[in-house]
Amino acid sequence: MKKLLILISALTLMVLSCGNSGSENKGSSGAGTSSKKYRIGITQIASHPALDSAREGFKAAFKEAGIEADFDEKNANGETANANLIANNFVSSKEDLIFAIATNAAQPAAQATNDIPVVFSAITDPRSAGILKDNVTGVSDRMDVKQQLELLKKLSPNIKTVGVLYNSSEQNSKVQVEDLKKAAKELGINIVEKSIVQANEIPQAVDNLVREIDAIYLPTDNLVASVVSLITDKATAAKKIVFGGEAAHVKGGALITQGVSYYEIGKEAGKMAIEILKNGKKPSEIQFKTMPLNEIVVNGKTLAALGISLPEDIKSKAQVIQ
């Protein structure tokens, strides 16, 4: 009887040992285990095509990398008070990371926490915006304005005066206008500025501007983007070229752009977020970056309305949309 009990005990230990061994092998191979699902708060100052594209690009980076995340997407609807509330709520709920789209969303996020990583996009000058901290990094949408003006001169060599419409209360826009003025001076182009702070000021500002200029440059300005079709309709009726800072302007009726892809900006920000969350990098170890100007985009309907023929070196590189 004693021998029988010893044999049963030995068999039981062998079964348990095999079970534990199988579990360990299963875990080490990764099969049957669930990877961490990250909680990410997305704060966006307002909805328009460029910012929406940045958000979708960010999420696409996670999907392509096969990394699971719960995205808590919030829109401040253009209100700074809402952006403050969203940022504080994300901190209270202890999100793993905050993705902030545009300056007025990133500033409250950066101010709300020193601990949760914050990754931004669609900010022209993060340094002057005061958001660069040890827990903050991201992708700027600052562009090579001189390269854009050189393209405009190729398209229409006789252009001497370029107007710019922008929101004077938006820091990003003021930085872009300063870049524009510097580049224009180097190329012998005069700049006429029209600043606005509310959308209802734009119709009159555009009417005044088209009488003074040969072409209009649209910066990546949230207020301007919200009424881009109104601007381009008036300019096209006056037979004036509108050069957009990014592709959404061309979709809204601007003639041409050579800008950055906000989808790619968002995707690059997503890759930074993955480096932080999955690979353990600190935001301070990832330098914020800008993106190169991408393909030339032309609005075919506006091109026909203006009666302009594209030079061959632009035509061969351009994507024409209708």
mmCIF file of N, CA and C in Angstrom, residues 161-232:
data_model
loop_
_atom_site.group_PDB
_atom_site.id
_atom_site.type_symbol
_atom_site.label_atom_id
_atom_site.label_comp_id
_atom_site.label_asym_id
_atom_site.label_seq_id
_atom_site.Cartn_x
_atom_site.Cartn_y
_atom_site.Cartn_z
ATOM 1 N N THR A 161 3.651 90.542 -56.083
ATOM 2 C CA THR A 161 3.052 90.807 -54.775
ATOM 3 C C THR A 161 2.177 89.628 -54.351
ATOM 4 N N VAL A 162 2.438 89.123 -53.158
ATOM 5 C CA VAL A 162 1.685 87.993 -52.616
ATOM 6 C C VAL A 162 0.998 88.430 -51.328
ATOM 7 N N GLY A 163 -0.292 88.159 -51.259
ATOM 8 C CA GLY A 163 -1.036 88.458 -50.044
ATOM 9 C C GLY A 163 -1.108 87.246 -49.137
ATOM 10 N N VAL A 164 -1.233 87.487 -47.851
ATOM 11 C CA VAL A 164 -1.371 86.394 -46.895
ATOM 12 C C VAL A 164 -2.480 86.731 -45.910
ATOM 13 N N LEU A 165 -3.359 85.787 -45.713
ATOM 14 C CA LEU A 165 -4.477 85.947 -44.789
ATOM 15 C C LEU A 165 -4.244 85.001 -43.620
ATOM 16 N N TYR A 166 -4.326 85.529 -42.376
ATOM 17 C CA TYR A 166 -4.022 84.679 -41.226
ATOM 18 C C TYR A 166 -4.694 85.200 -39.961
ATOM 19 N N ASN A 167 -4.813 84.305 -39.002
ATOM 20 C CA ASN A 167 -5.382 84.624 -37.693
ATOM 21 C C ASN A 167 -4.277 85.176 -36.802
ATOM 22 N N SER A 168 -4.355 86.442 -36.462
ATOM 23 C CA SER A 168 -3.291 87.083 -35.682
ATOM 24 C C SER A 168 -3.246 86.609 -34.238
ATOM 25 N N SER A 169 -4.270 85.880 -33.801
ATOM 26 C CA SER A 169 -4.247 85.358 -32.437
ATOM 27 C C SER A 169 -3.690 83.934 -32.375
ATOM 28 N N GLU A 170 -3.305 83.394 -33.527
ATOM 29 C CA GLU A 170 -2.747 82.040 -33.567
ATOM 30 C C GLU A 170 -1.238 82.118 -33.763
ATOM 31 N N GLN A 171 -0.492 81.666 -32.766
ATOM 32 C CA GLN A 171 0.961 81.775 -32.778
ATOM 33 C C GLN A 171 1.570 81.081 -33.985
ATOM 34 N N ASN A 172 1.064 79.900 -34.323
ATOM 35 C CA ASN A 172 1.573 79.175 -35.487
ATOM 36 C C ASN A 172 1.518 80.028 -36.749
ATOM 37 N N SER A 173 0.415 80.734 -36.916
ATOM 38 C CA SER A 173 0.216 81.535 -38.119
ATOM 39 C C SER A 173 1.185 82.705 -38.166
ATOM 40 N N LYS A 174 1.416 83.338 -37.026
ATOM 41 C CA LYS A 174 2.354 84.469 -36.982
ATOM 42 C C LYS A 174 3.765 84.011 -37.339
ATOM 43 N N VAL A 175 4.149 82.829 -36.886
ATOM 44 C CA VAL A 175 5.463 82.293 -37.225
ATOM 45 C C VAL A 175 5.571 82.067 -38.730
ATOM 46 N N GLN A 176 4.524 81.510 -39.333
ATOM 47 C CA GLN A 176 4.535 81.249 -40.775
ATOM 48 C C GLN A 176 4.614 82.536 -41.580
ATOM 49 N N VAL A 177 3.928 83.571 -41.116
ATOM 50 C CA VAL A 177 3.968 84.850 -41.827
ATOM 51 C C VAL A 177 5.372 85.444 -41.771
ATOM 52 N N GLU A 178 6.035 85.318 -40.637
ATOM 53 C CA GLU A 178 7.417 85.805 -40.526
ATOM 54 C C GLU A 178 8.334 85.016 -41.463
ATOM 55 N N ASP A 179 8.142 83.700 -41.537
ATOM 56 C CA ASP A 179 8.925 82.881 -42.480
ATOM 57 C C ASP A 179 8.655 83.312 -43.917
ATOM 58 N N LEU A 180 7.390 83.593 -44.212
ATOM 59 C CA LEU A 180 6.997 84.019 -45.560
ATOM 60 C C LEU A 180 7.661 85.336 -45.931
ATOM 61 N N LYS A 181 7.644 86.282 -45.029
ATOM 62 C CA LYS A 181 8.235 87.602 -45.303
ATOM 63 C C LYS A 181 9.742 87.498 -45.534
ATOM 64 N N LYS A 182 10.391 86.657 -44.738
ATOM 65 C CA LYS A 182 11.837 86.467 -44.897
ATOM 66 C C LYS A 182 12.156 85.844 -46.254
ATOM 67 N N ALA A 183 11.416 84.799 -46.629
ATOM 68 C CA ALA A 183 11.653 84.131 -47.913
ATOM 69 C C ALA A 183 11.326 85.058 -49.079
ATOM 70 N N ALA A 184 10.236 85.815 -48.953
ATOM 71 C CA ALA A 184 9.817 86.723 -50.028
ATOM 72 C C ALA A 184 10.868 87.795 -50.282
ATOM 73 N N LYS A 185 11.470 88.285 -49.227
ATOM 74 C CA LYS A 185 12.511 89.325 -49.365
ATOM 75 C C LYS A 185 13.687 88.792 -50.175
ATOM 76 N N GLU A 186 14.048 87.530 -49.933
ATOM 77 C CA GLU A 186 15.160 86.918 -50.660
ATOM 78 C C GLU A 186 14.838 86.734 -52.144
ATOM 79 N N LEU A 187 13.540 86.593 -52.448
ATOM 80 C CA LEU A 187 13.122 86.351 -53.840
ATOM 81 C C LEU A 187 12.584 87.601 -54.525
ATOM 82 N N GLY A 188 12.643 88.737 -53.847
ATOM 83 C CA GLY A 188 12.178 89.985 -54.439
ATOM 84 C C GLY A 188 10.674 90.076 -54.577
ATOM 85 N N ILE A 189 9.936 89.465 -53.672
ATOM 86 C CA ILE A 189 8.474 89.483 -53.685
ATOM 87 C C ILE A 189 7.965 90.351 -52.544
ATOM 88 N N ASN A 190 6.972 91.181 -52.828
ATOM 89 C CA ASN A 190 6.344 91.998 -51.785
ATOM 90 C C ASN A 190 5.228 91.201 -51.105
ATOM 91 N N ILE A 191 5.070 91.380 -49.805
ATOM 92 C CA ILE A 191 4.037 90.694 -49.038
ATOM 93 C C ILE A 191 3.027 91.700 -48.495
ATOM 94 N N VAL A 192 1.756 91.413 -48.707
ATOM 95 C CA VAL A 192 0.670 92.211 -48.142
ATOM 96 C C VAL A 192 -0.063 91.341 -47.121
ATOM 97 N N GLU A 193 -0.115 91.806 -45.881
ATOM 98 C CA GLU A 193 -0.737 91.026 -44.804
ATOM 99 C C GLU A 193 -2.164 91.489 -44.527
ATOM 100 N N LYS A 194 -3.033 90.528 -44.292
ATOM 101 C CA LYS A 194 -4.374 90.800 -43.785
ATOM 102 C C LYS A 194 -4.619 89.845 -42.622
ATOM 103 N N SER A 195 -4.737 90.399 -41.432
ATOM 104 C CA SER A 195 -4.958 89.554 -40.262
ATOM 105 C C SER A 195 -6.417 89.641 -39.825
ATOM 106 N N ILE A 196 -6.902 88.528 -39.330
ATOM 107 C CA ILE A 196 -8.276 88.456 -38.837
ATOM 108 C C ILE A 196 -8.262 87.644 -37.538
ATOM 109 N N VAL A 197 -9.341 87.742 -36.769
ATOM 110 C CA VAL A 197 -9.456 86.930 -35.553
ATOM 111 C C VAL A 197 -10.781 86.169 -35.503
ATOM 112 N N GLN A 198 -11.696 86.499 -36.431
ATOM 113 C CA GLN A 198 -12.983 85.814 -36.490
ATOM 114 C C GLN A 198 -13.334 85.510 -37.944
ATOM 115 N N ALA A 199 -14.063 84.439 -38.140
ATOM 116 C CA ALA A 199 -14.407 84.013 -39.495
ATOM 117 C C ALA A 199 -15.233 85.059 -40.239
ATOM 118 N N ASN A 200 -16.082 85.819 -39.534
ATOM 119 C CA ASN A 200 -16.933 86.797 -40.219
ATOM 120 C C ASN A 200 -16.155 87.993 -40.759
ATOM 121 N N GLU A 201 -14.875 88.101 -40.403
ATOM 122 C CA GLU A 201 -14.024 89.168 -40.938
ATOM 123 C C GLU A 201 -13.407 88.794 -42.282
ATOM 124 N N ILE A 202 -13.457 87.518 -42.623
ATOM 125 C CA ILE A 202 -12.714 87.028 -43.779
ATOM 126 C C ILE A 202 -13.249 87.541 -45.114
ATOM 127 N N PRO A 203 -14.566 87.541 -45.359
ATOM 128 C CA PRO A 203 -15.036 87.997 -46.683
ATOM 129 C C PRO A 203 -14.527 89.391 -47.057
ATOM 130 N N GLN A 204 -14.627 90.334 -46.141
ATOM 131 C CA GLN A 204 -14.159 91.689 -46.427
ATOM 132 C C GLN A 204 -12.651 91.725 -46.604
ATOM 133 N N ALA A 205 -11.929 90.960 -45.774
ATOM 134 C CA ALA A 205 -10.470 90.924 -45.873
ATOM 135 C C ALA A 205 -10.028 90.380 -47.228
ATOM 136 N N VAL A 206 -10.716 89.347 -47.719
ATOM 137 C CA VAL A 206 -10.362 88.775 -49.029
ATOM 138 C C VAL A 206 -10.687 89.762 -50.145
ATOM 139 N N ASP A 207 -11.838 90.429 -50.061
ATOM 140 C CA ASP A 207 -12.207 91.423 -51.079
ATOM 141 C C ASP A 207 -11.149 92.514 -51.175
ATOM 142 N N ASN A 208 -10.663 92.956 -50.040
ATOM 143 C CA ASN A 208 -9.611 93.987 -50.031
ATOM 144 C C ASN A 208 -8.294 93.442 -50.566
ATOM 145 N N LEU A 209 -7.997 92.207 -50.190
ATOM 146 C CA LEU A 209 -6.709 91.621 -50.557
ATOM 147 C C LEU A 209 -6.583 91.394 -52.059
ATOM 148 N N VAL A 210 -7.639 90.892 -52.709
ATOM 149 C CA VAL A 210 -7.527 90.552 -54.133
ATOM 150 C C VAL A 210 -7.296 91.781 -55.006
ATOM 151 N N ARG A 211 -7.630 92.961 -54.488
ATOM 152 C CA ARG A 211 -7.394 94.195 -55.267
ATOM 153 C C ARG A 211 -5.928 94.637 -55.209
ATOM 154 N N GLU A 212 -5.162 94.075 -54.269
ATOM 155 C CA GLU A 212 -3.799 94.560 -54.050
ATOM 156 C C GLU A 212 -2.706 93.592 -54.474
ATOM 157 N N ILE A 213 -3.046 92.355 -54.801
ATOM 158 C CA ILE A 213 -2.013 91.320 -54.944
ATOM 159 C C ILE A 213 -2.123 90.576 -56.276
ATOM 160 N N ASP A 214 -1.061 89.803 -56.564
ATOM 161 C CA ASP A 214 -1.059 88.926 -57.736
ATOM 162 C C ASP A 214 -1.448 87.498 -57.359
ATOM 163 N N ALA A 215 -1.199 87.125 -56.115
ATOM 164 C CA ALA A 215 -1.512 85.773 -55.645
ATOM 165 C C ALA A 215 -1.704 85.824 -54.130
ATOM 166 N N ILE A 216 -2.377 84.806 -53.603
ATOM 167 C CA ILE A 216 -2.609 84.705 -52.157
ATOM 168 C C ILE A 216 -1.962 83.433 -51.637
ATOM 169 N N TYR A 217 -1.251 83.563 -50.527
ATOM 170 C CA TYR A 217 -0.669 82.405 -49.846
ATOM 171 C C TYR A 217 -1.494 82.100 -48.602
ATOM 172 N N LEU A 218 -1.910 80.839 -48.450
ATOM 173 C CA LEU A 218 -2.667 80.433 -47.270
ATOM 174 C C LEU A 218 -1.773 79.620 -46.351
ATOM 175 N N PRO A 219 -1.496 80.106 -45.145
ATOM 176 C CA PRO A 219 -0.724 79.314 -44.180
ATOM 177 C C PRO A 219 -1.597 78.203 -43.607
ATOM 178 N N THR A 220 -0.988 77.302 -42.860
ATOM 179 C CA THR A 220 -1.757 76.248 -42.185
ATOM 180 C C THR A 220 -2.335 76.839 -40.904
ATOM 181 N N ASP A 221 -3.435 77.523 -41.084
ATOM 182 C CA ASP A 221 -4.102 78.297 -40.038
ATOM 183 C C ASP A 221 -5.488 77.693 -39.823
ATOM 184 N N ASN A 222 -5.829 77.359 -38.584
ATOM 185 C CA ASN A 222 -7.094 76.670 -38.315
ATOM 186 C C ASN A 222 -8.318 77.488 -38.723
ATOM 187 N N LEU A 223 -8.279 78.796 -38.475
ATOM 188 C CA LEU A 223 -9.414 79.647 -38.829
ATOM 189 C C LEU A 223 -9.554 79.758 -40.343
ATOM 190 N N VAL A 224 -8.449 79.971 -41.023
ATOM 191 C CA VAL A 224 -8.457 80.056 -42.484
ATOM 192 C C VAL A 224 -8.950 78.742 -43.093
ATOM 193 N N ALA A 225 -8.485 77.625 -42.544
ATOM 194 C CA ALA A 225 -8.878 76.318 -43.077
ATOM 195 C C ALA A 225 -10.379 76.073 -42.965
ATOM 196 N N SER A 226 -10.999 76.675 -41.964
ATOM 197 C CA SER A 226 -12.437 76.446 -41.756
ATOM 198 C C SER A 226 -13.300 77.110 -42.825
ATOM 199 N N VAL A 227 -12.742 78.088 -43.552
ATOM 200 C CA VAL A 227 -13.509 78.795 -44.589
ATOM 201 C C VAL A 227 -12.708 78.894 -45.888
ATOM 202 N N VAL A 228 -11.889 77.900 -46.163
ATOM 203 C CA VAL A 228 -10.990 77.987 -47.304
ATOM 204 C C VAL A 228 -11.748 78.123 -48.625
ATOM 205 N N SER A 229 -12.902 77.482 -48.761
ATOM 206 C CA SER A 229 -13.650 77.557 -50.019
ATOM 207 C C SER A 229 -14.137 78.973 -50.298
ATOM 208 N N LEU A 230 -14.510 79.684 -49.253
ATOM 209 C CA LEU A 230 -14.932 81.081 -49.429
ATOM 210 C C LEU A 230 -13.784 81.922 -49.990
ATOM 211 N N ILE A 231 -12.597 81.709 -49.456
ATOM 212 C CA ILE A 231 -11.420 82.468 -49.908
ATOM 213 C C ILE A 231 -11.086 82.125 -51.355
ATOM 214 N N THR A 232 -11.046 80.840 -51.653
ATOM 215 C CA THR A 232 -10.640 80.432 -53.006
ATOM 216 C C THR A 232 -11.679 80.816 -54.054
#
